[in-house]
Coordinates of C-alpha atoms in Angstrom, one line a residue:
M1 CA 54.6 64.4 79.6
K2 CA 55.5 66.7 82.5
K3 CA 55.5 63.7 84.9
I4 CA 57.8 61.8 82.6
L5 CA 60.3 64.7 82.3
F6 CA 60.2 65.2 86.1
L7 CA 60.9 61.5 86.7
F8 CA 63.8 61.6 84.1
I9 CA 65.4 64.6 86.0
I10 CA 65.2 62.8 89.3
L11 CA 66.7 59.6 87.9
C12 CA 69.6 61.6 86.3
S13 CA 70.4 63.4 89.6
L14 CA 70.2 60.1 91.5
S15 CA 72.7 58.5 89.0
V16 CA 75.1 61.4 89.4
V17 CA 74.9 61.2 93.2
A18 CA 75.4 57.4 93.1
Q19 CA 78.6 57.8 91.2
V20 CA 80.3 60.1 93.7
K21 CA 82.5 58.4 96.3
F22 CA 84.1 60.4 99.0
S23 CA 85.8 58.7 101.9
A24 CA 88.4 59.2 104.7
V25 CA 91.0 56.4 104.9
T26 CA 93.7 55.6 107.5
E27 CA 96.1 52.6 107.4
K28 CA 94.7 51.2 110.7
N29 CA 92.5 52.3 113.7
S30 CA 95.1 52.0 116.5
Y31 CA 98.5 53.7 116.7
A32 CA 101.2 54.0 119.2
L33 CA 102.1 57.5 120.6
N34 CA 105.4 57.5 118.7
E35 CA 103.9 56.4 115.3
N36 CA 103.0 58.7 112.4
I37 CA 99.5 58.6 111.0
Q38 CA 98.5 59.0 107.4
I39 CA 94.9 60.0 106.6
S40 CA 93.7 60.4 103.0
F41 CA 90.5 62.0 101.8
E42 CA 89.7 60.4 98.5
M43 CA 87.1 61.2 95.9
N44 CA 86.4 59.8 92.4
V45 CA 85.3 63.2 91.0
D46 CA 87.1 66.6 90.7
A47 CA 85.0 68.3 93.4
D48 CA 85.4 71.8 94.8
N49 CA 85.4 73.5 98.3
F50 CA 87.1 70.7 100.2
I51 CA 86.7 71.5 104.0
L52 CA 89.0 69.7 106.5
P53 CA 87.4 69.1 109.9
K54 CA 89.1 70.5 113.0
I55 CA 91.5 67.8 114.2
D56 CA 92.3 68.0 117.9
G57 CA 95.1 66.1 119.7
F58 CA 97.4 65.9 116.7
K59 CA 100.0 68.0 114.9
V60 CA 98.7 68.2 111.3
D61 CA 101.0 68.4 108.2
G62 CA 99.5 69.0 104.8
P63 CA 97.6 68.9 102.6
F64 CA 99.4 67.1 99.8
L65 CA 97.1 67.1 96.8
M66 CA 97.3 64.3 94.2
M67 CA 95.1 63.7 91.1
Q68 CA 95.4 60.9 88.6
N69 CA 93.7 59.4 85.6
Y70 CA 94.5 55.8 85.6
N71 CA 94.0 52.6 83.5
I72 CA 94.2 49.2 85.3
N73 CA 93.6 46.2 83.0
G74 CA 91.5 48.3 80.7
R75 CA 89.5 49.9 83.4
R76 CA 89.7 53.7 83.4
G77 CA 89.0 56.0 86.3
F78 CA 89.9 59.3 88.2
L79 CA 91.1 59.7 91.7
K80 CA 91.7 63.0 93.7
T81 CA 93.3 62.8 97.1
Y82 CA 94.0 65.2 99.9
K83 CA 96.6 63.6 102.1
Y84 CA 97.6 64.7 105.6
F85 CA 100.2 63.4 108.1
L86 CA 99.2 63.4 111.8
T87 CA 101.5 63.3 114.8
P88 CA 99.8 62.3 118.1
K89 CA 100.3 64.6 121.1
K90 CA 98.8 62.4 123.8
Q91 CA 97.1 59.0 124.4
G92 CA 93.4 58.4 124.2
D93 CA 90.5 57.8 121.9
F94 CA 89.9 60.5 119.2
V95 CA 87.3 61.1 116.6
I96 CA 88.0 62.8 113.3
K97 CA 84.8 64.4 112.2
E98 CA 83.3 64.6 108.7
A99 CA 85.2 66.2 105.8
Q100 CA 83.1 68.0 103.2
I101 CA 83.1 68.7 99.4
E102 CA 80.7 70.1 96.9
Y103 CA 79.9 68.6 93.5
G104 CA 77.0 69.1 91.2
G105 CA 75.4 71.6 93.5
K106 CA 75.3 69.0 96.4
V107 CA 77.3 68.5 99.5
F108 CA 79.1 65.2 100.3
K109 CA 80.6 64.2 103.6
T110 CA 82.9 61.4 104.8
A111 CA 82.1 59.1 107.7
Q112 CA 83.8 59.8 111.0
V113 CA 87.1 58.1 111.7
K114 CA 87.9 56.8 115.1
I115 CA 91.6 56.5 116.1
K116 CA 93.0 55.1 119.3
I117 CA 96.4 56.2 120.5
T118 CA 98.2 53.9 122.9
K119 CA 101.5 54.2 124.7
A120 CA 104.7 54.4 122.8
I121 CA 106.3 51.2 121.6
P122 CA 109.9 50.2 121.0
V123 CA 111.1 50.9 117.5
P124 CA 112.2 47.6 115.7
K125 CA 115.8 47.4 114.9
N126 CA 115.1 46.0 111.4
Q127 CA 112.6 48.2 109.6
N128 CA 113.5 47.1 106.1
Q129 CA 111.1 44.1 106.0
Y130 CA 109.4 43.8 102.7
N131 CA 105.6 43.4 102.7
P132 CA 104.7 41.0 99.8
N133 CA 101.1 42.3 99.7
P134 CA 101.3 46.1 100.1
Y135 CA 98.3 48.4 99.9
D136 CA 97.7 49.7 96.4
P137 CA 97.5 53.5 96.7
F138 CA 95.9 53.8 93.3
D139 CA 93.0 51.4 93.9
D140 CA 90.0 51.7 91.6
P141 CA 87.0 53.6 93.3
F142 CA 84.8 52.9 90.3
F143 CA 84.6 49.2 90.0
N144 CA 84.1 48.1 93.7
Q145 CA 87.4 46.3 94.2
D146 CA 87.6 44.0 97.2
Q147 CA 88.1 46.1 100.3
Q148 CA 91.2 44.5 102.0
P149 CA 92.5 45.8 105.3
R150 CA 95.1 48.4 104.8
Q151 CA 98.2 47.4 106.7
A152 CA 100.9 49.8 107.8
R153 CA 104.2 49.3 106.1
N154 CA 107.3 49.8 108.3
N155 CA 109.7 50.6 105.4
F156 CA 108.0 52.3 102.3
G157 CA 105.9 55.4 102.2
E158 CA 103.0 55.3 99.7
G159 CA 102.0 57.3 96.7
V160 CA 103.6 60.2 94.9
F161 CA 103.3 63.8 96.1
L162 CA 105.0 67.2 95.6
I163 CA 105.8 69.6 98.4
A164 CA 107.3 73.1 98.7
E165 CA 109.6 73.6 101.6
V166 CA 109.8 77.2 102.7
S167 CA 112.7 78.3 104.9
N168 CA 110.9 81.1 106.6
K169 CA 107.2 81.9 106.5
N170 CA 107.4 85.1 108.5
P171 CA 110.3 87.1 107.1
Y172 CA 111.0 90.9 107.1
V173 CA 110.7 93.0 103.9
N174 CA 113.8 92.3 101.8
E175 CA 114.9 89.3 103.9
P176 CA 115.8 86.3 101.7
I177 CA 113.8 83.1 101.9
R178 CA 114.3 79.8 100.2
V179 CA 111.7 77.6 98.5
V180 CA 112.7 74.0 97.6
Y181 CA 110.4 71.9 95.5
K182 CA 110.7 68.1 96.3
I183 CA 108.9 65.1 94.9
Y184 CA 108.5 62.1 97.2
F185 CA 107.4 58.7 95.8
D186 CA 107.2 55.0 96.6
P187 CA 110.7 53.7 95.9
R188 CA 109.3 50.9 93.7
A189 CA 107.4 53.3 91.4
Q190 CA 108.8 54.7 88.2
I191 CA 108.0 58.3 87.1
G192 CA 108.5 59.7 83.6
N193 CA 107.1 61.6 80.6
I194 CA 106.8 64.9 82.6
S195 CA 104.6 67.5 80.8
N196 CA 102.5 70.6 81.3
V197 CA 105.1 72.1 83.7
K198 CA 103.9 75.3 85.3
K199 CA 106.5 77.1 87.3
P200 CA 105.2 79.4 90.0
K201 CA 104.9 83.2 89.7
Y202 CA 106.1 85.2 92.6
N203 CA 104.0 88.4 92.7
G204 CA 105.3 90.8 95.2
F205 CA 108.8 89.2 95.4
W206 CA 112.1 89.6 93.7
S207 CA 112.9 86.1 92.7
Q208 CA 115.4 83.8 90.9
F209 CA 114.5 80.2 90.1
F210 CA 117.1 77.4 90.0
D211 CA 116.5 74.3 87.9
F212 CA 117.9 71.0 89.2
N213 CA 118.6 67.8 87.4
R214 CA 119.8 65.5 90.2
P215 CA 119.2 61.7 90.7
A216 CA 116.7 60.6 93.3
V217 CA 117.9 59.6 96.7
E218 CA 116.4 57.7 99.6
A219 CA 114.8 60.1 102.2
I220 CA 112.8 59.8 105.4
Y221 CA 109.5 61.7 105.5
N222 CA 107.2 61.5 108.5
G223 CA 109.0 58.3 109.7
K224 CA 108.7 56.5 106.3
T225 CA 111.2 55.8 103.5
Y226 CA 110.6 57.4 100.2
G227 CA 112.5 58.1 97.0
M228 CA 113.1 61.9 96.8
S229 CA 114.3 64.2 94.1
I230 CA 114.7 68.0 94.1
L231 CA 113.0 69.5 91.1
G232 CA 113.9 73.1 91.6
S233 CA 114.3 75.9 94.1
S234 CA 113.9 79.7 94.3
V235 CA 115.4 82.5 96.4
L236 CA 112.8 85.2 97.1
Y237 CA 113.1 88.7 98.5
P238 CA 109.7 90.1 99.6
L239 CA 109.2 93.6 98.4
E240 CA 106.4 94.7 100.7
S241 CA 104.7 93.7 103.9
G242 CA 101.5 91.7 104.2
K243 CA 100.2 88.2 103.5
K244 CA 101.7 87.1 100.1
P245 CA 100.8 84.0 98.2
I246 CA 103.4 81.7 96.5
E247 CA 101.7 80.0 93.6
A248 CA 101.8 76.3 93.2
F249 CA 104.5 74.4 91.2
S250 CA 102.7 71.7 89.2
F251 CA 103.1 69.3 86.3
E252 CA 101.8 66.0 84.9
A253 CA 103.7 62.8 84.9
E254 CA 103.2 59.1 83.9
V255 CA 103.6 56.9 87.0
E256 CA 104.2 53.1 86.8
Y257 CA 103.4 51.5 90.2
P258 CA 102.9 48.0 91.6
T259 CA 99.3 46.8 92.3
S260 CA 98.0 44.2 94.7
Q261 CA 97.6 41.7 91.9
R262 CA 100.2 39.0 91.0
D263 CA 101.2 37.3 87.9
M264 CA 101.5 33.5 87.5
I265 CA 104.9 33.4 89.2
G266 CA 104.0 35.7 92.0
N267 CA 105.5 39.0 90.8
P268 CA 103.4 42.2 91.3
I269 CA 101.5 43.5 88.2
Y270 CA 102.4 47.1 87.4
A271 CA 99.9 49.7 86.2
N272 CA 100.3 53.1 84.6
A273 CA 98.5 56.3 85.5
I274 CA 98.7 60.0 84.4
R275 CA 99.2 62.0 87.6
K276 CA 98.9 65.7 88.1
L277 CA 101.1 66.8 90.9
S278 CA 101.0 70.2 92.7
S279 CA 102.9 71.7 95.6
G280 CA 99.8 73.8 96.6
T281 CA 99.7 77.5 97.3
Q282 CA 101.9 78.7 100.2
Y283 CA 101.3 81.9 102.1
I284 CA 104.1 84.1 103.5
N285 CA 103.4 86.7 106.2
V286 CA 105.9 89.5 105.5
K287 CA 106.7 91.7 108.4
P288 CA 107.4 95.4 107.8
L289 CA 110.8 96.8 108.9
P290 CA 110.7 98.4 112.3
T291 CA 110.2 102.2 112.5
V292 CA 112.0 102.6 115.8
G293 CA 115.5 103.8 115.1
K294 CA 115.0 104.0 111.3
P295 CA 117.5 106.5 109.9
D296 CA 116.2 109.3 107.6
D297 CA 118.7 108.3 104.8
F298 CA 117.6 104.6 104.9
S299 CA 117.2 103.4 101.2
G300 CA 116.0 99.8 101.8
A301 CA 119.3 97.9 102.3
V302 CA 118.7 94.7 104.4
G303 CA 121.6 92.3 105.3
S304 CA 125.2 92.6 106.4
F305 CA 127.3 95.2 104.5
D306 CA 130.6 97.1 104.3
F307 CA 130.7 100.7 102.9
N308 CA 133.6 102.5 101.4
V309 CA 134.2 105.8 99.6
T310 CA 137.6 105.8 97.8
P311 CA 139.1 108.6 95.6
S312 CA 141.6 107.7 92.9
K313 CA 143.8 110.7 94.1
T314 CA 143.5 113.8 96.2
T315 CA 146.1 116.1 94.7
L316 CA 145.4 117.4 91.2
K317 CA 146.9 119.6 88.6
S318 CA 145.0 121.8 86.1
G319 CA 143.1 119.7 83.6
E320 CA 143.3 116.5 85.6
S321 CA 140.4 114.6 87.0
L322 CA 139.8 112.1 89.8
K323 CA 137.5 109.1 90.2
L324 CA 135.4 108.8 93.4
N325 CA 134.3 105.2 94.0
V326 CA 131.3 104.7 96.3
S327 CA 130.8 100.9 97.0
V328 CA 128.9 98.5 99.2
S329 CA 129.8 94.9 99.6
G330 CA 128.5 92.0 101.7
N331 CA 125.4 89.8 101.9
G332 CA 121.8 91.1 101.3
N333 CA 119.5 92.6 98.8
L334 CA 122.3 94.2 96.7
K335 CA 120.0 94.8 93.6
L336 CA 117.2 96.4 95.5
F337 CA 118.6 99.7 96.9
S338 CA 120.5 102.7 95.8
L339 CA 123.8 104.1 96.9
P340 CA 124.2 107.5 98.6
K341 CA 125.3 110.3 96.3
P342 CA 128.3 112.5 97.2
K343 CA 127.9 116.2 97.6
V344 CA 130.8 118.3 96.3
P345 CA 131.6 122.1 96.3
S346 CA 130.5 124.1 93.3
A347 CA 134.2 124.5 92.3
L348 CA 134.3 120.8 91.5
E349 CA 132.3 119.6 88.5
M350 CA 130.9 116.0 89.1
Y351 CA 129.5 113.9 86.2
D352 CA 126.8 111.2 86.4
P353 CA 128.2 107.9 87.8
E354 CA 129.0 104.6 86.1
H355 CA 127.2 101.8 88.0
N356 CA 128.9 98.5 88.4
E357 CA 127.6 95.2 89.9
N358 CA 129.5 92.1 90.9
I359 CA 126.7 89.9 92.4
D360 CA 126.5 86.2 92.8
T361 CA 122.9 85.0 93.5
Q362 CA 122.7 81.6 95.2
L363 CA 120.0 79.8 97.1
S364 CA 121.2 81.5 100.3
G365 CA 120.7 85.0 98.8
M366 CA 122.8 87.7 97.0
T367 CA 126.5 88.2 97.8
G368 CA 129.0 90.5 96.2
S369 CA 129.3 94.2 95.7
I370 CA 127.9 97.2 93.9
S371 CA 129.6 100.5 93.2
D372 CA 129.1 104.0 91.6
D373 CA 132.1 105.6 89.9
Y374 CA 132.0 109.4 89.8
T375 CA 134.3 111.5 87.6
I376 CA 135.1 114.8 89.3
V377 CA 136.9 117.7 87.4
P378 CA 138.1 120.7 89.4
Q379 CA 137.4 124.2 87.9
Y380 CA 139.5 126.4 90.2
K381 CA 142.7 126.3 92.3
G382 CA 142.3 125.6 96.0
K383 CA 141.4 123.0 98.6
Y384 CA 137.9 121.6 98.6
P385 CA 136.3 119.1 101.0
I386 CA 134.0 116.2 100.0
K387 CA 131.7 115.7 102.9
P388 CA 131.4 112.3 104.7
L389 CA 128.7 110.0 103.2
Q390 CA 126.4 107.8 105.3
F391 CA 125.1 104.4 104.4
S392 CA 122.3 102.8 106.6
Y393 CA 121.0 99.2 106.5
F394 CA 118.9 96.9 108.6
D395 CA 121.0 94.1 110.2
L396 CA 119.1 90.8 110.2
N397 CA 121.3 89.3 112.9
S398 CA 120.7 92.0 115.5
K399 CA 117.3 93.2 114.2
T400 CA 118.6 96.8 114.4
Y401 CA 119.5 99.6 112.0
K402 CA 123.2 100.3 111.5
T403 CA 124.9 103.3 109.9
I404 CA 128.4 103.5 108.4
T405 CA 130.0 106.9 107.9
S406 CA 132.9 107.5 105.5
P407 CA 135.7 109.9 106.4
Q408 CA 135.9 113.4 104.8
I409 CA 138.0 113.7 101.7
M410 CA 140.1 116.8 101.0
V411 CA 140.8 117.5 97.3
D412 CA 143.9 119.8 96.7
V413 CA 144.0 121.5 93.3
L414 CA 147.5 122.9 92.8
D415 CA 147.0 125.3 89.9
G416 CA 144.4 127.0 87.8
P417 CA 142.3 130.1 88.1
D418 CA 141.2 131.3 91.6
F419 CA 137.7 130.6 92.6
A420 CA 135.6 133.8 92.2
T421 CA 132.9 134.2 94.9
A422 CA 129.6 135.1 93.3
P423 CA 127.7 138.2 94.7
K424 CA 125.4 137.3 97.5
I425 CA 121.7 137.3 96.6
N426 CA 118.8 137.9 98.9
V427 CA 116.9 134.6 98.6
A428 CA 113.7 136.2 99.8
N429 CA 113.2 138.6 97.0
G430 CA 115.9 137.7 94.5
K431 CA 117.6 141.2 94.8
D432 CA 121.2 142.1 95.8
A433 CA 121.5 142.0 99.5
S434 CA 123.4 145.3 99.5
I435 CA 120.3 147.1 98.5
V436 CA 118.6 148.6 101.5
N437 CA 114.8 148.4 101.3
K438 CA 113.0 151.6 102.2
P439 CA 109.6 150.8 103.7
F440 CA 108.4 154.4 103.4
A441 CA 109.1 157.2 100.9
T442 CA 108.0 160.9 101.1
I443 CA 105.2 162.2 99.0
K444 CA 106.4 164.0 95.9
L445 CA 105.2 167.7 95.9
K446 CA 106.4 168.7 92.5
T447 CA 104.4 167.6 89.5
N448 CA 106.0 166.9 86.1
F449 CA 103.6 167.5 83.1
L450 CA 104.1 165.7 79.8
E451 CA 102.8 166.9 76.4
I452 CA 100.1 164.8 75.1
K453 CA 100.8 165.6 71.4
K454 CA 103.3 163.3 69.8
D455 CA 105.7 164.0 66.9
T456 CA 104.9 162.4 63.6
F457 CA 107.2 159.6 62.2
L458 CA 107.7 161.3 58.8
G459 CA 110.6 163.6 59.0
S460 CA 111.8 162.4 62.4
G461 CA 115.3 161.3 63.3
L462 CA 114.2 157.6 63.3
F463 CA 112.8 158.0 59.8
Y464 CA 116.1 159.3 58.4
S465 CA 118.1 156.7 60.3
L466 CA 116.1 153.8 58.8
L467 CA 116.3 155.5 55.4
F468 CA 120.1 155.7 55.2
L469 CA 121.0 152.6 57.2
P470 CA 121.0 150.2 54.3
F471 CA 123.5 152.4 52.4
L472 CA 125.8 152.5 55.5
L473 CA 125.7 148.7 55.8
I474 CA 127.0 148.1 52.2
P475 CA 130.7 148.6 53.1
V476 CA 130.3 146.3 56.1
I477 CA 128.7 143.6 54.0
V478 CA 131.5 143.9 51.4
F479 CA 134.2 143.6 54.1
I480 CA 132.6 140.5 55.6
R481 CA 132.3 138.9 52.3
K482 CA 135.9 139.4 51.4
K483 CA 136.9 138.1 54.8
K484 CA 134.9 135.0 54.2
E485 CA 136.4 134.4 50.7
A486 CA 139.9 134.8 52.2
N487 CA 139.1 132.2 54.9
D488 CA 137.6 129.8 52.4
A489 CA 140.8 130.1 50.3
D490 CA 142.9 129.2 53.3
V491 CA 142.6 125.4 52.8
V492 CA 145.4 124.5 55.3
G493 CA 144.1 126.7 58.0
N494 CA 140.6 125.3 57.7
R495 CA 141.9 121.8 57.8
I496 CA 143.7 122.5 61.0
K497 CA 140.6 124.1 62.5
N498 CA 138.5 121.1 61.5
S499 CA 141.0 118.7 62.9
S500 CA 141.0 120.6 66.2
K501 CA 137.2 120.3 66.4
L502 CA 137.4 116.6 65.6
V503 CA 139.9 116.0 68.4
K504 CA 137.3 117.3 70.9
K505 CA 134.5 115.4 69.2
Y506 CA 136.3 112.0 69.3
L507 CA 137.5 112.5 72.8
S508 CA 133.9 113.2 73.9
E509 CA 132.8 110.1 71.9
A510 CA 135.4 107.9 73.5
K511 CA 134.3 109.1 77.0
K512 CA 130.7 108.1 76.1
Q513 CA 131.8 104.7 74.8
Q514 CA 133.8 103.6 77.9
G515 CA 131.4 100.7 78.4
N516 CA 132.0 99.4 74.8
K517 CA 135.6 98.4 74.1
E518 CA 135.8 98.5 70.3
P519 CA 133.9 101.8 69.7
F520 CA 136.0 103.4 72.5
Y521 CA 139.4 102.6 71.0
I522 CA 138.2 103.6 67.5
A523 CA 137.2 107.0 68.8
L524 CA 140.3 107.4 70.8
E525 CA 142.5 106.5 67.9
K526 CA 140.7 109.0 65.6
A527 CA 141.2 111.7 68.3
M528 CA 144.9 111.2 68.4
H529 CA 145.2 111.1 64.5
N530 CA 143.3 114.4 64.2
F531 CA 145.5 115.9 66.9
L532 CA 148.5 115.2 64.7
K533 CA 146.7 116.6 61.7
A534 CA 146.0 119.9 63.6
K535 CA 149.4 120.4 65.2
L536 CA 151.8 118.8 62.6
N537 CA 149.9 119.5 59.4
I538 CA 150.4 116.0 58.1
E539 CA 147.9 113.6 56.4
T540 CA 146.9 110.1 57.7
F541 CA 148.8 108.3 54.9
D542 CA 152.0 110.0 56.1
M543 CA 151.5 109.0 59.8
S544 CA 154.3 106.4 60.2
K545 CA 155.5 106.1 63.7
E546 CA 159.0 107.0 62.7
K547 CA 157.9 110.2 61.0
I548 CA 155.6 111.2 63.8
T549 CA 158.5 110.7 66.3
E550 CA 160.9 112.8 64.1
I551 CA 158.4 115.7 63.6
L552 CA 157.4 115.8 67.3
L553 CA 161.1 115.8 68.5
S554 CA 161.9 118.6 65.9
R555 CA 159.1 120.7 67.5
N556 CA 160.8 120.5 70.9
A557 CA 158.5 117.8 72.3
N558 CA 159.7 115.8 75.3
S559 CA 161.1 112.4 74.2
E560 CA 159.3 110.6 77.1
T561 CA 156.0 112.2 76.1
V562 CA 156.5 111.2 72.5
N563 CA 157.2 107.6 73.4
E564 CA 154.0 107.5 75.5
F565 CA 152.0 108.9 72.6
I566 CA 153.5 106.2 70.2
N567 CA 152.8 103.4 72.8
L568 CA 149.3 104.6 73.3
T569 CA 148.7 104.5 69.6
K570 CA 149.9 100.9 69.5
N571 CA 147.7 100.0 72.5
C572 CA 144.6 101.4 70.6
E573 CA 145.4 99.1 67.6
I574 CA 145.9 96.0 69.8
A575 CA 143.2 96.6 72.4
R576 CA 140.4 96.6 69.7
F577 CA 141.1 92.8 69.2
A578 CA 142.3 91.9 72.7
P579 CA 140.4 91.6 76.0
A580 CA 140.2 94.8 78.1
T581 CA 138.7 95.6 81.4
S582 CA 136.8 98.8 82.4
V583 CA 139.9 99.8 84.5
T584 CA 142.2 99.5 81.5
I585 CA 139.8 101.5 79.3
Q586 CA 139.6 104.3 81.9
Q587 CA 143.4 104.4 82.3
D588 CA 143.9 104.6 78.5
F589 CA 141.4 107.5 78.3
D590 CA 143.1 109.4 81.2
N591 CA 146.5 108.8 79.6
A592 CA 145.3 110.1 76.2
V593 CA 143.9 113.3 77.7
E594 CA 147.1 113.9 79.7
I595 CA 149.5 113.2 76.7
I596 CA 147.5 115.4 74.3
S597 CA 147.5 118.2 76.8
S598 CA 151.3 117.8 77.4
L599 CA 152.1 117.8 73.7
E600 CA 150.0 120.8 73.0
K601 CA 152.0 122.8 75.6
Q602 CA 155.3 121.5 74.4
I603 CA 155.0 122.1 70.7

């Protein structure tokens, strides 16, 4: 029984080995020095650990991996091909040694391939001659087809393969690179029913993928004519240095291709095959940015940029504010670095910035601008400098760091309280610097004695104070209660107070909603209505524009200011249903604050 089982295992292993076919194929054995050579390593199983031998005397492009499940006249099979293109460097006789794969725990090798390279030959003027019996790139390795000599074709390239063209495989950190995915195919083949598309993942890169839907065109690849179509492309920004993989772009497609067989009238018979196409994994060696000359304030900007710091105004009155715009424009990694933050004196109150981006990402990289808008409100009268800002970036053209410095900005506040200088504090010990520390003190010679016995609580002054305190608080409580009742009875006064609070509340809400148009104008309109309630003591249903104008003018309000108030009210109603930019919203908010402040002083 054991002998039979052992014999069965041997026969099974021999049958598996007998089914594996692995060969190295070239179109011919002799080439001219100016001809391109195509060598294919073909196997009829999905083997692992393919090892390409060292190929001396040639420039090697590849591999281009192709896999297919095909059906020719009812015969099914599988074919996996590693295809390379060789460019001869010199004349002579060359031997391409064995390639190697592993399958079923065994190692399989190809036979050696001998290639002779002769002197260059003239290129024929007419390369568009059609070969009536072309080599079938999808021949059947299973059923022992007749092995016909594989003749080189002067016009058409063979097979179908997918490649990834990388613009730069050795970039700096944050330098843009392009990856274009192209499919090349025999012009007579038809490709359709694409499925199982797997787009690559770009770990360690900022990326944007562009889908293309363009018709195929004729293209020359390695000296041969193919049909070519661009399937997609990506722009990548490497985020860190080192060797980084770009995963393969792959999909399955149904390919209809001509075979070497002919029908009754001599036309080629076409066959269908399901092909799995892959661009293969690419590796990018990312260089770190140089440390020589690197500024201390460098935040990672790489490209070519302009830097500007622009104030909306430099002369202010009490209660006014200015906007400080810090912007960078140009070409580079605009989304991958931060802008410098301005430093202002303590007499100027600076709020968190509003960040804006206007970036167009194309295959060549990012272009456009980014900016931070700071709102600055002065607290005291005087002149205050805003120190120059520095922006540093790495210039890819000159391969050096560059720094742009903005000019100093002087803010002149015309009125308001004077800036009070705080007392100087000794930073070392947190005490007033005017205090003189005495390192030594004299020894006290006089002793003060304290009585150990303590007075009892009962009958003490604290006892009687706590006893009569509740009776003393009764008149105070009665007075506070009557005062509260009087305030509650004052309905008009309370309404005015509530309206004044609502003005501040809705102005604050409008400031927060500057990025959202409709909530902003609703809050701004409510703030203006509550201002009228507080100052004119009128209700919302009485707020016709004519009556508001009449009452404001009767309160000695300036007619120009009244017209601005009425126009701003109309703008709020219209802007809620019309387009509005961030600049318009900011202008309306500043106008509302200024108009309300002016009316409050006038009436």
